[in-house]
Amino acid sequence: MKAEADSRALWLVRLPQAFTGLEAEILHGLGAECVRKTGRDYLLIRIADPSRIRDSAAAKFLRWNLPVHHMWPCRPRETEGFIEKAAQAAWRKFGGARPQTLLAGPLDPGSPNRYFKTLASNLRGRALQLFPPECSSIRDAEQQDAGRETLFLLVGEEGLFCGLGSPLECNGYHPGGTRHIRQTSPAAISRAGAKIAEALHHPALRDVMPEAGAHWLELGASPGGMTAELLARGYRVTAVDRAPLDKRLARADGLQEVCRDVATFMPDAPTRYDAILCDMNGDARNSIAHVVRLAGRLNAGGIVIFTLKLTDAETYQAINDRVDEVVNRAAAAGLGQLAVTHLTYNRHEFTLVLKRGTSPCDDFGFPDHAGGGSIGP
Ligand SMILES: C[S@@+](CC[C@H](N)C(=O)[O-])C[C@H]1O[C@@H](n2cnc3c(N)ncnc32)[C@H](O)[C@@H]1O
């Protein structure tokens, strides 16, 4: 008897190492089966309902995802003419789909061995020669249209995996979601600078990026890695922390340092912010309470970037409950969820992107005077 074809879609999902112990529950939550582990932290899965990769409670655990429309299981190092054959296959299979560009990356981006990084870069270079010239006009991945399809190619010891997806659907501009940012540079004030650089991809993907010159309120700013990154992008920052900022930020243009406990921080009556960043340590339920208290000073349409520390929440259920609790508290204050994601430089924590509704008594039912009335000098 002929075996029935498996109608479930094949997908590549990236599961951060912080959650590898929860793999069985995450797969169950997705309604998916693991075909095999690939690269350092990818799973090749079969899934009956791919919308669960973006909509289910398990989705937040996946850093990046790609439908696998073509794969070539092989050992690239030992395959003669790998680049030429892979580039020709990409052109034959995807040339007609007119992707906005092609981006290639290694399945093991953290590897100190540069072999697959170089192979990916050479593969992109050769494939771009075959695709129409407009595919080459995107020189920086962050120039992509977040909603248009890109051809992503991932290479590693296991071979080649290709798929079409928009950066928004895949959850990041770069293949795998990561752009390697040096964290050990002597100029970096803290690792958190790389974290906010990646976090800012998420408002950019959703077209809600604050303009240069926008005023950020930063809660839990010391020593100032994120502050430095925001200032470098031309933002103004009011940075609140009970610990001082790094001396290198002294007298930085656009910075107002407030050295005190966030609980006692009250902005002057007319002050409004375009965005709030909260990276306070401690229980996320306390941190979100401070954001909620200050959200009355956030302009309509303003965003919040919030590090949701998973203190004492270790199990799949406890993590989901904690995230739901924080998201629900924010929603009750008019801050709607745009993204909950795990970033490359996140540890046992998620990054939330929230947005304040657009009218005085806005779409989230948040009256403008609520919170605002209780905040003042
Ligand atoms: C993870 S660190 C922030 C790192 C920072 N975002 C950076 O880029 O370097 C957390 C900070 O939250 C601050 N913090 C926690 N609770 C606070 C509170 N109630 N008031 C003021 N600062 C607080 C701590 O002092 C600490 O500096």
Short mmCIF file of C-alpha atoms in Angstrom, two decimals, residues 146 200 287 327 352 375:
data_model
loop_
_atom_site.label_atom_id
_atom_site.label_comp_id
_atom_site.label_asym_id
_atom_site.label_seq_id
_atom_site.Cartn_x
_atom_site.Cartn_y
_atom_site.Cartn_z
CA ALA A 146 9.02 44.40 6.93
CA LEU A 200 14.55 48.25 18.50
CA SER A 287 8.48 46.87 37.36
CA VAL A 327 0.72 41.80 29.69
CA LEU A 352 7.91 43.16 25.48
CA ILE A 375 1.76 61.87 38.88
#
